[in-house]
Amino acid sequence: HFARELDYYECESRMQHKDGHWVWVLDRGKVTSWTANGKPLLMSGTHQDISTRKNAEAQLIKAIESAEAANVAKSRFLATMSHEIRTPMNGILGMAQMLLMPALKDNERQDYARIILNSGQMLLALLNDILDISKVESGKMNLESAVFEPGRIIHETQALFAEAANLKRLSIESVRTGAVDQPDQLDQPEQRYLGDPHRLRQMLSNLVGNALKFTEKGHIRIEAREVERDGSHATLEFSVTDTGIGIPQEKQALLFKPFSQTDSSTTREYGGSGLGLSIVRNLATLMGGNVGIDSTPGTGSRFWFRIRAELIAAGTDSRKESRQRKVDADDTAMGVHAGTDCCRFAGHILVVDDNSTNRLVLKAMLKRPGVRCDFVEDGQQAVDAITGGMTPDLVLMDCQMPVMDGFEATRRIRRWEAEYAMPRLIIVALTAGAFEEDRQRCLDAGMDDFLAKPINIEKLTATLARWLTGKSAVIETPEAAPAPPAPQVTIAPQEDGPPVFDEKMLLAQLGGDRELAMAVIRSAMEDMPGYFDQLEQAIAATDWKTAERQTHTLKGLTAQIGGIKLSARMKALDDHLKEVGITDDATVTDLRREYQILAAALLEWAR
């Protein structure tokens, strides 16, 4: 716009170049003459390309808008979290007040306690979800690398939710199918993959939990299949299909975003924080995959995620390997095991473990010609024995012990060796922690190797073969005739989840020795009530370090006797204590109840 009384002009506009692209330009100058009707006739000035500045301004505006949107989303998220946290807190505080009322009937007291327990579990699940989101966003989420079978994972997930589905009168099934070019591949029991089975179960549990919430009638289907192979790796797809309410197309894009929900009214009606799907997406991305959904409102939904996993070659984990084959570190990592009758070691082994059941297991596993074992119950005793003149060829060092733990004991032994120029002892860690961060902590303390609990006889043998070279002989023995199969007792699945007792796991760890298994079970059942007592005392005294040590011990001990369900719950509590550093008596009471179920199953098996 120009005015006769003003001779200066400035104008921003877009212009198109001859090659077709558009740019922003700034014109500045003066009007030197005017027409009779007051319009500019001649102008002089500058013509400047300001595209870079305009683009920067546009990007800044976009960033500001994005930040404002993120703030709004986080504000909504915090409001939702406040609501979600208040719900179980109201249950806990309200029922706690009711328990203080005089003249309560037993059934009323049990009802109030049950509400408190359920509310506490809801709160714990919410806190765990928030912690997972925080770890992913901060880059501190570490993935496990372990061998797994997709079929077993989906079957266990189905069993875990069977009772919840039954209460809603929904059918739930698990199906595994092979790849298009290898339709029977997943049906082969030896086909396994290397990945993080714990996180896979968590991801599937989130999807199945959502399916149960949003499905009132019909069925839920859990499926696993291999979609493609690329050299030594494969892409696996896990999916959960339901016949629930479905999700409109325009709202599906919001589902997997953090701090977002498709509809807050849906969350209020069905419950939940809206974090589960975001966790699934983040974990799938960490595993080299992605997520997706196919849904029709009123018909149902199919949620899926894909991951990349390393293939474990068929037969790698078989006992048919050559008896004289040397087992090295790489073989062990890939799942190759030495047969328990193929090696005879000559040497002195010091076992450091405060748990009598673990000492019993190791004593039986190390009972072979040429091996002498000594046992001590804590790190201080180990340090005293070694600095006092004991010269073992190898030390099996538990990590979590009273008086002095294995980490501090190892550091003191290493300092003593350096001060007096003593030869370096081989120290192998024994720990119920099986993640890479656990291994690294052991190595940082000065340990040489790492054995995860529950103790497996084949892995122990492979470790001895690796470290006792020169101090032992690896002797080929003739192929033994297979022992007749022992009678098996099947423990029926509990109504509220998977079987509490895994006979195969128990016997596999102990080389099929049923007599040893019986002894281990008896020893564990003598020890565990005491560990529960110590855990309760630690919680009452707010001694969280001791509580974590007891939980860690119980996690390994229950796994050693095949109590997979209770061991998984102890692991969840162990992880929670490491992250949050606090728990309550109600949690321990519930775990004691779970132990009673396991004890009954063990007694039935041992008959």
Coordinates of C-alpha atoms in Angstrom, one line a residue:
H1 CA 0.0 0.0 0.0
F2 CA 1.3 3.4 -0.9
A3 CA 0.2 6.9 0.1
R4 CA 1.0 10.1 -1.8
E5 CA 2.4 11.8 1.3
L6 CA 4.8 8.9 1.9
D7 CA 7.6 8.2 -0.5
Y8 CA 9.1 5.1 1.2
Y9 CA 7.9 1.5 0.7
E10 CA 8.6 -2.0 2.1
C11 CA 7.0 -5.2 1.0
E12 CA 7.4 -9.0 1.6
S13 CA 6.1 -11.3 -1.1
R14 CA 6.6 -14.7 -2.7
M15 CA 8.0 -15.0 -6.2
Q16 CA 8.4 -17.9 -8.5
H17 CA 11.7 -18.5 -10.3
K18 CA 12.0 -19.6 -13.9
D19 CA 12.9 -23.1 -12.7
G20 CA 9.6 -23.3 -10.8
H21 CA 10.7 -23.0 -7.2
W22 CA 9.3 -20.3 -4.9
V23 CA 11.2 -17.9 -2.7
W24 CA 10.4 -15.1 -0.3
V25 CA 11.7 -11.6 -1.2
L26 CA 11.8 -8.3 0.6
D27 CA 11.5 -5.1 -1.5
R28 CA 12.6 -1.7 0.0
G29 CA 12.9 1.7 -1.6
K30 CA 11.4 5.1 -2.5
V31 CA 8.8 6.3 -5.0
T32 CA 10.3 8.8 -7.3
S33 CA 7.3 9.8 -9.2
W34 CA 3.5 9.4 -9.1
T35 CA 0.7 9.2 -11.7
A36 CA -2.1 11.8 -11.9
N37 CA -4.5 9.5 -10.0
G38 CA -2.1 9.0 -7.1
K39 CA -0.4 5.6 -8.0
P40 CA 3.4 5.1 -7.8
L41 CA 4.9 5.4 -11.3
L42 CA 8.7 5.0 -10.7
M43 CA 10.4 3.3 -7.8
S44 CA 14.0 2.7 -6.8
G45 CA 15.3 0.4 -4.1
T46 CA 16.5 -3.2 -3.3
H47 CA 15.2 -6.7 -3.9
Q48 CA 16.4 -9.3 -1.3
D49 CA 15.9 -13.1 -1.1
I50 CA 14.8 -13.7 2.6
S51 CA 13.8 -17.4 2.1
T52 CA 16.3 -18.6 4.8
R53 CA 15.0 -16.2 7.4
K54 CA 11.3 -17.0 6.6
N55 CA 12.0 -20.7 6.8
A56 CA 13.7 -20.3 10.1
E57 CA 10.8 -18.2 11.4
A58 CA 8.4 -20.9 10.2
Q59 CA 10.5 -23.6 11.9
L60 CA 10.5 -21.6 15.1
I61 CA 6.8 -21.1 15.0
K62 CA 6.3 -24.9 14.4
A63 CA 8.7 -25.7 17.3
I64 CA 6.8 -23.3 19.6
E65 CA 3.5 -24.9 18.5
S66 CA 4.9 -28.4 19.0
A67 CA 6.2 -27.5 22.5
E68 CA 2.9 -26.0 23.4
A69 CA 1.1 -29.1 22.2
A70 CA 3.5 -31.3 24.2
N71 CA 2.9 -29.2 27.3
V72 CA -0.9 -29.5 26.9
A73 CA -0.5 -33.3 26.4
K74 CA 1.7 -33.6 29.5
S75 CA -0.7 -31.5 31.5
R76 CA -3.5 -33.8 30.4
F77 CA -1.3 -36.8 31.2
L78 CA -0.5 -35.5 34.7
A79 CA -4.2 -34.9 35.3
T80 CA -4.9 -38.5 34.2
M81 CA -2.1 -39.8 36.4
S82 CA -3.5 -37.9 39.3
H83 CA -6.9 -39.5 38.8
E84 CA -5.4 -42.9 38.3
I85 CA -3.2 -42.7 41.4
R86 CA -6.1 -41.3 43.5
T87 CA -8.3 -44.3 42.6
P88 CA -6.2 -47.0 44.3
M89 CA -5.1 -44.6 47.0
N90 CA -8.7 -44.0 47.9
G91 CA -9.2 -47.7 48.2
I92 CA -6.1 -48.2 50.3
L93 CA -6.8 -45.3 52.7
G94 CA -10.6 -45.8 52.9
M95 CA -10.3 -49.5 53.7
A96 CA -7.4 -49.0 56.1
Q97 CA -9.7 -46.7 58.1
M98 CA -12.5 -49.3 58.0
L99 CA -10.1 -51.9 59.4
L100 CA -9.6 -49.7 62.4
M101 CA -13.3 -49.8 63.2
P102 CA -14.2 -51.9 66.3
A103 CA -16.2 -55.1 66.2
L104 CA -15.4 -56.0 62.6
K105 CA -16.6 -59.4 61.4
D106 CA -14.0 -61.8 59.9
N107 CA -15.6 -61.6 56.4
E108 CA -15.6 -57.8 56.5
R109 CA -12.0 -57.7 57.5
Q110 CA -11.0 -60.0 54.7
D111 CA -13.0 -58.0 52.2
Y112 CA -11.3 -54.7 53.3
A113 CA -7.9 -56.4 53.2
R114 CA -8.6 -57.7 49.8
I115 CA -9.5 -54.3 48.5
I116 CA -6.3 -52.8 50.0
L117 CA -4.2 -55.6 48.3
N118 CA -5.9 -55.1 44.9
S119 CA -5.6 -51.3 45.1
G120 CA -1.9 -51.7 46.0
Q121 CA -1.3 -54.0 43.0
M122 CA -3.0 -51.5 40.8
L123 CA -0.8 -48.7 42.1
L124 CA 2.3 -50.8 41.7
A125 CA 1.5 -51.6 38.1
L126 CA 0.9 -48.0 37.3
L127 CA 4.3 -47.0 38.9
N128 CA 6.1 -49.7 36.9
D129 CA 4.6 -48.4 33.7
I130 CA 5.7 -44.9 34.5
L131 CA 9.2 -46.2 35.3
D132 CA 9.4 -48.1 32.0
I133 CA 8.4 -44.9 30.0
S134 CA 11.0 -42.9 31.9
K135 CA 13.8 -45.5 31.3
V136 CA 13.0 -45.6 27.6
E137 CA 13.0 -41.9 27.2
S138 CA 16.3 -41.5 29.1
G139 CA 17.9 -44.2 27.1
K140 CA 18.4 -46.5 30.1
M141 CA 16.3 -49.4 29.0
N142 CA 18.6 -52.4 28.7
L143 CA 17.4 -55.5 26.8
E144 CA 18.2 -59.1 27.9
S145 CA 19.7 -61.5 25.5
A146 CA 18.3 -65.0 26.1
V147 CA 17.0 -68.0 24.2
F148 CA 13.2 -68.2 23.9
E149 CA 10.4 -70.0 22.0
P150 CA 7.6 -67.9 20.7
G151 CA 5.0 -70.7 21.2
R152 CA 5.9 -71.0 24.8
I153 CA 5.6 -67.3 25.4
I154 CA 2.2 -67.0 23.9
H155 CA 1.0 -70.1 25.7
E156 CA 2.2 -68.8 29.1
T157 CA 0.5 -65.4 28.4
Q158 CA -2.8 -67.3 27.5
A159 CA -2.6 -69.2 30.8
L160 CA -1.9 -66.0 32.7
F161 CA -5.1 -64.4 31.5
A162 CA -7.2 -67.5 31.4
E163 CA -9.1 -66.9 34.6
A164 CA -9.7 -63.2 33.8
A165 CA -11.2 -64.2 30.5
N166 CA -13.3 -66.9 32.1
L167 CA -14.8 -64.4 34.5
K168 CA -16.0 -62.3 31.5
R169 CA -17.1 -65.5 29.7
L170 CA -14.6 -64.9 26.9
S171 CA -12.7 -67.6 25.1
I172 CA -8.9 -67.1 24.8
E173 CA -6.5 -69.1 22.6
S174 CA -2.9 -69.0 21.5
V175 CA -1.8 -70.0 18.1
R176 CA 1.7 -70.1 16.5
T177 CA 2.2 -70.5 12.8
G178 CA 5.3 -70.8 10.7
A179 CA 6.8 -68.6 8.0
V180 CA 5.2 -68.5 4.5
D181 CA 8.2 -70.4 3.0
Q182 CA 8.6 -72.6 6.1
P183 CA 5.1 -73.3 7.4
D184 CA 6.2 -75.8 10.0
Q185 CA 9.2 -74.0 11.3
L186 CA 7.7 -72.7 14.5
D187 CA 6.2 -76.2 15.2
Q188 CA 9.7 -77.6 15.6
P189 CA 10.6 -77.7 19.3
E190 CA 14.3 -77.0 18.6
Q191 CA 13.6 -73.8 16.7
R192 CA 14.5 -71.0 19.1
Y193 CA 15.5 -67.4 19.0
L194 CA 17.8 -65.0 20.9
G195 CA 16.0 -61.9 22.4
D196 CA 14.4 -60.6 25.5
P197 CA 11.6 -63.0 26.6
H198 CA 10.8 -61.0 29.7
R199 CA 10.0 -57.9 27.7
L200 CA 8.1 -59.9 25.1
R201 CA 5.8 -61.2 27.9
Q202 CA 5.4 -57.7 29.1
M203 CA 4.4 -56.4 25.7
L204 CA 1.9 -59.3 25.1
S205 CA 0.5 -58.8 28.6
N206 CA -0.2 -55.1 27.8
L207 CA -2.0 -56.1 24.6
V208 CA -4.0 -58.9 26.1
G209 CA -4.9 -56.8 29.1
N210 CA -6.3 -54.1 26.8
A211 CA -8.2 -56.7 24.8
L212 CA -9.8 -58.0 28.0
K213 CA -10.8 -54.5 29.1
F214 CA -12.5 -53.5 25.8
T215 CA -14.1 -56.9 25.0
E216 CA -17.5 -57.8 26.5
K217 CA -18.3 -60.9 24.5
G218 CA -16.6 -63.2 21.9
H219 CA -13.0 -64.2 22.0
I220 CA -9.3 -63.2 22.2
R221 CA -6.6 -64.7 20.0
I222 CA -2.9 -64.5 20.7
E223 CA -0.7 -65.4 17.7
A224 CA 3.0 -65.6 17.0
R225 CA 4.5 -66.2 13.5
E226 CA 7.8 -65.7 11.7
V227 CA 7.2 -63.3 8.8
E228 CA 10.7 -63.3 7.2
R229 CA 14.3 -64.4 7.5
D230 CA 17.4 -62.5 6.6
G231 CA 20.6 -64.6 7.1
S232 CA 21.0 -65.3 10.8
H233 CA 18.1 -63.2 11.9
A234 CA 14.3 -63.4 11.6
T235 CA 11.4 -61.0 12.0
L236 CA 8.8 -62.3 14.4
E237 CA 5.2 -60.9 14.6
F238 CA 3.1 -61.2 17.8
S239 CA -0.5 -60.2 17.6
V240 CA -3.6 -60.0 19.8
T241 CA -7.0 -60.1 18.2
D242 CA -10.3 -59.3 20.0
T243 CA -14.0 -58.9 19.3
G244 CA -14.3 -55.8 21.3
I245 CA -15.5 -52.2 20.8
G246 CA -13.0 -51.4 18.0
I247 CA -11.3 -48.0 17.4
P248 CA -12.3 -45.4 14.7
Q249 CA -9.7 -44.8 12.0
E250 CA -9.1 -41.1 12.9
K251 CA -8.2 -42.0 16.5
Q252 CA -5.8 -44.9 15.7
A253 CA -2.8 -42.6 15.1
L254 CA -2.9 -41.5 18.7
L255 CA -2.8 -44.9 20.3
F256 CA 0.9 -45.6 20.5
K257 CA 2.0 -42.0 21.4
P258 CA 3.2 -41.3 24.9
F259 CA 1.1 -38.9 27.0
S260 CA -1.8 -39.5 24.5
Q261 CA -5.2 -41.3 24.7
T262 CA -7.8 -41.7 22.1
D263 CA -10.6 -40.5 24.4
S264 CA -10.4 -39.7 28.1
S265 CA -14.0 -40.8 28.6
T266 CA -13.0 -44.3 27.4
T267 CA -10.3 -44.4 29.9
R268 CA -12.6 -43.4 32.7
E269 CA -15.1 -46.1 31.6
Y270 CA -12.7 -48.9 31.2
G271 CA -9.8 -47.9 33.4
G272 CA -6.1 -47.8 32.8
S273 CA -3.5 -45.0 32.3
G274 CA -3.0 -45.2 28.6
L275 CA 0.7 -46.0 29.0
G276 CA 0.7 -49.7 27.9
L277 CA 0.6 -49.2 24.2
S278 CA 3.3 -46.5 24.3
I279 CA 5.6 -49.0 26.2
V280 CA 4.9 -51.7 23.6
R281 CA 5.8 -49.3 20.8
N282 CA 9.0 -48.2 22.5
L283 CA 10.1 -51.7 23.3
A284 CA 9.4 -52.9 19.7
T285 CA 11.5 -50.1 18.3
L286 CA 14.4 -51.0 20.7
M287 CA 14.1 -54.6 19.3
G288 CA 14.4 -53.4 15.7
G289 CA 10.7 -53.7 14.9
N290 CA 7.4 -51.7 14.8
V291 CA 3.8 -51.8 15.9
G292 CA 0.4 -51.5 14.2
I293 CA -3.3 -51.9 14.5
D294 CA -6.2 -53.1 12.3
S295 CA -9.6 -52.2 13.8
T296 CA -13.2 -51.7 12.9
P297 CA -15.6 -49.9 15.4
G298 CA -18.1 -52.4 16.8
T299 CA -16.3 -55.4 15.3
G300 CA -12.9 -55.7 17.1
S301 CA -9.2 -54.9 16.8
R302 CA -6.0 -56.6 16.0
F303 CA -2.9 -55.2 17.6
W304 CA 0.5 -56.4 16.5
F305 CA 4.2 -55.8 17.0
R306 CA 7.2 -57.1 15.2
I307 CA 10.7 -57.6 16.5
R308 CA 14.1 -58.7 15.0
A309 CA 15.6 -61.8 16.7
E310 CA 18.6 -63.9 16.1
L311 CA 18.0 -67.5 14.9
I312 CA 19.4 -70.3 17.1
A313 CA 20.4 -73.1 14.7
A314 CA 18.5 -76.4 15.1
G315 CA 20.4 -78.9 17.2
T316 CA 22.7 -76.3 18.8
D317 CA 21.2 -77.0 22.2
S318 CA 21.2 -80.7 21.7
R319 CA 23.0 -83.4 23.7
K320 CA 23.9 -85.1 20.4
E321 CA 27.0 -82.9 20.1
S322 CA 30.3 -84.8 20.0
R323 CA 31.3 -85.8 23.5
Q324 CA 34.9 -84.7 23.2
R325 CA 34.1 -81.2 21.8
K326 CA 35.7 -78.5 23.8
V327 CA 33.2 -75.9 25.1
D328 CA 34.4 -72.3 24.8
A329 CA 32.9 -69.0 25.8
D330 CA 31.2 -68.4 22.4
D331 CA 29.7 -71.9 22.4
T332 CA 28.2 -71.3 25.8
A333 CA 26.7 -68.0 24.7
M334 CA 25.0 -69.7 21.8
G335 CA 23.5 -72.4 24.0
V336 CA 26.0 -75.3 23.5
H337 CA 26.2 -77.4 26.7
A338 CA 28.7 -80.0 27.8
G339 CA 27.2 -83.3 28.9
T340 CA 27.4 -83.9 32.6
D341 CA 29.3 -87.2 32.1
C342 CA 31.9 -86.0 29.5
C343 CA 34.2 -84.0 31.8
R344 CA 36.2 -84.9 34.9
F345 CA 37.9 -82.1 36.7
A346 CA 40.8 -82.2 39.1
G347 CA 41.0 -79.2 41.4
H348 CA 39.9 -77.4 44.6
I349 CA 36.8 -75.3 44.4
L350 CA 35.7 -72.8 47.2
V351 CA 31.9 -72.2 47.2
V352 CA 30.7 -69.0 48.9
D353 CA 26.9 -68.9 49.4
D354 CA 24.8 -68.1 52.4
N355 CA 21.9 -70.2 51.2
S356 CA 21.9 -73.9 52.4
T357 CA 19.9 -75.1 49.4
N358 CA 22.3 -73.5 46.9
R359 CA 25.2 -75.1 48.8
L360 CA 23.4 -78.5 48.6
V361 CA 22.9 -78.1 44.9
L362 CA 26.5 -77.2 44.2
K363 CA 27.8 -79.9 46.5
A364 CA 25.8 -82.5 44.4
M365 CA 26.8 -81.0 41.1
L366 CA 30.5 -80.9 42.0
K367 CA 30.5 -84.4 43.4
R368 CA 32.9 -86.1 41.0
P369 CA 36.4 -87.7 41.1
G370 CA 39.3 -85.3 41.5
V371 CA 37.2 -82.4 42.8
R372 CA 37.6 -81.1 46.4
C373 CA 35.1 -78.5 47.6
D374 CA 35.0 -76.2 50.6
F375 CA 32.0 -74.2 51.6
V376 CA 31.7 -70.9 53.5
E377 CA 28.6 -68.8 54.1
D378 CA 29.5 -65.1 53.4
G379 CA 32.1 -62.9 51.8
Q380 CA 34.0 -62.2 55.1
Q381 CA 34.6 -66.0 55.6
A382 CA 35.8 -66.3 52.0
V383 CA 38.3 -63.4 52.5
D384 CA 39.5 -64.8 55.8
A385 CA 40.0 -68.3 54.3
I386 CA 41.9 -67.1 51.2
T387 CA 44.1 -64.5 53.0
G388 CA 44.7 -67.2 55.7
G389 CA 46.3 -69.6 53.3
M390 CA 43.6 -71.4 51.3
T391 CA 44.6 -71.7 47.7
P392 CA 41.5 -72.9 45.6
D393 CA 41.8 -73.3 41.9
L394 CA 38.4 -71.6 41.4
V395 CA 35.9 -69.6 43.6
L396 CA 32.1 -69.7 43.1
M397 CA 31.1 -66.4 44.7
D398 CA 27.5 -65.6 45.5
C399 CA 26.8 -61.8 45.1
Q400 CA 24.1 -61.1 47.6
M401 CA 25.1 -62.2 51.1
P402 CA 24.9 -60.8 54.7
V403 CA 27.9 -59.6 56.6
M404 CA 29.9 -59.1 53.4
D405 CA 28.5 -59.4 49.8
G406 CA 30.4 -61.1 46.9
F407 CA 31.3 -57.8 45.3
E408 CA 33.1 -56.4 48.3
A409 CA 34.7 -59.8 49.0
T410 CA 36.1 -59.9 45.5
R411 CA 37.5 -56.4 45.7
R412 CA 39.3 -57.2 49.0
I413 CA 40.7 -60.4 47.5
R414 CA 42.0 -58.5 44.5
R415 CA 43.6 -55.8 46.7
W416 CA 45.3 -58.6 48.8
E417 CA 46.6 -60.2 45.7
A418 CA 48.1 -57.0 44.4
E419 CA 49.6 -56.0 47.8
Y420 CA 51.3 -59.4 48.3
A421 CA 52.0 -60.2 44.6
M422 CA 49.8 -63.3 44.9
P423 CA 48.6 -65.2 41.7
R424 CA 45.1 -64.2 40.6
L425 CA 42.3 -66.5 41.7
I426 CA 39.5 -67.4 39.2
I427 CA 36.3 -66.0 40.8
V428 CA 33.0 -66.8 39.1
A429 CA 29.9 -64.9 40.2
L430 CA 26.7 -66.6 41.3
T431 CA 23.7 -64.3 41.0
A432 CA 20.0 -64.4 40.4
G433 CA 20.4 -61.3 38.2
A434 CA 20.8 -62.4 34.6
F435 CA 21.0 -59.0 32.7
E436 CA 24.0 -57.5 31.0
E437 CA 24.2 -54.8 33.7
D438 CA 24.4 -57.6 36.4
R439 CA 27.3 -59.2 34.4
Q440 CA 29.1 -55.9 34.0
R441 CA 28.8 -55.1 37.7
C442 CA 30.4 -58.5 38.5
L443 CA 33.3 -57.8 36.1
D444 CA 33.8 -54.3 37.4
A445 CA 34.2 -55.8 40.9
G446 CA 37.0 -58.0 39.7
M447 CA 35.2 -61.3 39.0
D448 CA 36.2 -63.3 36.0
D449 CA 32.9 -64.9 34.9
F450 CA 29.2 -65.0 35.6
L451 CA 26.7 -67.8 36.3
A452 CA 23.0 -67.0 36.6
K453 CA 20.8 -68.7 39.2
P454 CA 19.0 -71.0 39.1
I455 CA 22.2 -73.0 38.8
N456 CA 22.2 -75.3 35.8
I457 CA 24.4 -78.3 35.8
E458 CA 25.3 -78.1 32.1
K459 CA 26.2 -74.4 32.3
L460 CA 28.3 -75.1 35.5
T461 CA 30.1 -77.8 33.7
A462 CA 30.9 -75.6 30.7
T463 CA 32.2 -72.9 33.1
L464 CA 34.5 -75.4 34.8
A465 CA 35.7 -76.6 31.4
R466 CA 36.5 -73.0 30.4
W467 CA 38.4 -71.9 33.5
L468 CA 40.1 -75.1 34.8
T469 CA 42.1 -75.7 31.6
G470 CA 45.5 -76.9 32.7
K471 CA 44.2 -77.7 36.2
S472 CA 41.8 -80.4 34.9
A473 CA 41.4 -83.0 32.2
V474 CA 38.6 -83.2 29.7
I475 CA 38.1 -86.9 29.3
E476 CA 36.0 -88.5 26.6
T477 CA 33.7 -91.2 28.0
P478 CA 31.7 -93.8 26.2
E479 CA 28.1 -92.9 25.3
A480 CA 26.0 -94.0 28.2
A481 CA 22.7 -95.9 27.6
P482 CA 19.7 -93.6 28.2
A483 CA 18.2 -94.1 31.6
P484 CA 14.6 -95.2 31.7
P485 CA 12.2 -92.3 32.0
A486 CA 11.1 -91.6 35.5
P487 CA 7.4 -91.4 36.2
Q488 CA 6.1 -87.9 35.8
V489 CA 3.6 -86.1 37.9
T490 CA 1.7 -83.4 36.1
I491 CA 0.8 -80.4 38.3
A492 CA -2.4 -78.9 37.0
P493 CA -2.4 -75.2 36.1
Q494 CA -3.9 -72.9 38.8
E495 CA -7.0 -71.1 37.9
D496 CA -5.4 -67.7 38.2
G497 CA -2.4 -68.3 35.9
P498 CA 0.2 -70.6 34.5
P499 CA 1.4 -73.8 36.3
V500 CA 3.1 -72.8 39.6
F501 CA 5.6 -75.7 39.2
D502 CA 7.7 -76.6 36.1
E503 CA 9.0 -80.2 36.5
K504 CA 11.0 -80.0 33.2
M505 CA 12.8 -76.9 34.4
L506 CA 13.6 -78.4 37.8
L507 CA 15.1 -81.6 36.4
A508 CA 16.9 -79.9 33.5
Q509 CA 18.9 -77.8 36.0
L510 CA 19.8 -80.9 38.0
G511 CA 20.8 -83.2 35.1
G512 CA 17.6 -85.3 35.5
D513 CA 18.6 -86.4 39.0
R514 CA 15.2 -86.9 40.7
E515 CA 16.8 -87.8 44.0
L516 CA 18.8 -84.6 44.1
A517 CA 15.6 -82.7 43.1
M518 CA 13.9 -84.2 46.1
A519 CA 16.7 -83.1 48.4
V520 CA 16.8 -79.6 46.9
I521 CA 13.0 -79.2 47.4
R522 CA 13.2 -80.4 51.1
S523 CA 16.1 -78.0 51.8
A524 CA 14.3 -75.0 50.1
M525 CA 11.1 -75.6 51.9
E526 CA 13.0 -75.5 55.2
D527 CA 14.7 -72.3 54.3
M528 CA 12.0 -70.2 52.6
P529 CA 9.7 -69.5 55.5
G530 CA 12.7 -67.9 57.3
Y531 CA 13.5 -65.8 54.3
F532 CA 9.9 -64.5 54.2
D533 CA 10.2 -63.7 57.9
Q534 CA 13.4 -61.8 57.4
L535 CA 11.8 -59.9 54.4
E536 CA 8.8 -58.9 56.6
Q537 CA 11.1 -57.7 59.4
A538 CA 13.2 -55.7 56.9
I539 CA 10.1 -54.0 55.6
A540 CA 8.8 -53.2 59.1
A541 CA 12.2 -51.7 59.9
T542 CA 12.3 -49.9 56.5
D543 CA 15.6 -51.6 55.9
W544 CA 15.3 -51.7 52.1
K545 CA 18.8 -53.0 51.4
T546 CA 18.1 -56.1 53.5
A547 CA 14.6 -56.4 51.9
E548 CA 16.2 -56.3 48.4
R549 CA 18.7 -59.0 49.4
Q550 CA 16.0 -61.3 50.7
T551 CA 13.9 -60.8 47.6
H552 CA 16.9 -61.5 45.4
T553 CA 17.6 -64.7 47.3
L554 CA 14.0 -65.8 47.1
K555 CA 13.9 -65.1 43.4
G556 CA 16.8 -67.5 42.7
L557 CA 15.7 -70.1 45.2
T558 CA 12.1 -70.4 43.8
A559 CA 13.5 -70.7 40.3
Q560 CA 15.9 -73.4 41.4
I561 CA 13.0 -75.6 42.5
G562 CA 11.0 -74.9 39.4
G563 CA 8.6 -72.4 40.9
I564 CA 8.4 -70.2 37.8
K565 CA 5.3 -68.3 38.7
L566 CA 6.5 -67.3 42.2
S567 CA 10.0 -66.6 40.9
A568 CA 8.6 -64.2 38.3
R569 CA 6.7 -62.4 41.0
M570 CA 9.8 -62.2 43.2
K571 CA 11.7 -60.8 40.3
A572 CA 9.0 -58.1 39.8
L573 CA 9.4 -57.2 43.5
D574 CA 13.2 -57.3 43.2
D575 CA 13.0 -54.9 40.2
H576 CA 10.6 -52.7 42.0
L577 CA 12.8 -52.4 45.1
K578 CA 15.8 -51.5 42.9
E579 CA 13.8 -48.8 41.1
V580 CA 11.6 -47.4 43.8
G581 CA 13.2 -48.7 47.0
I582 CA 10.0 -49.4 49.0
T583 CA 7.2 -51.9 49.3
D584 CA 4.6 -53.0 51.9
D585 CA 3.6 -55.9 54.1
A586 CA 0.6 -56.7 51.9
T587 CA 2.8 -57.6 49.0
V588 CA 4.8 -60.1 51.1
T589 CA 1.6 -61.6 52.5
D590 CA 0.4 -62.2 49.0
L591 CA 3.7 -63.8 48.1
R592 CA 3.5 -66.0 51.1
R593 CA 0.1 -67.2 49.9
E594 CA 1.6 -67.9 46.5
Y595 CA 4.4 -69.9 48.2
Q596 CA 1.8 -72.1 50.0
I597 CA 0.4 -73.0 46.6
L598 CA 3.8 -73.8 45.3
A599 CA 4.6 -75.9 48.4
A600 CA 1.5 -77.9 47.9
A601 CA 2.4 -78.6 44.3
L602 CA 5.9 -79.6 45.3
L603 CA 4.6 -82.0 47.9
E604 CA 2.3 -83.6 45.4
W605 CA 5.1 -84.0 43.0
A606 CA 7.4 -85.5 45.6
R607 CA 4.9 -88.3 46.6

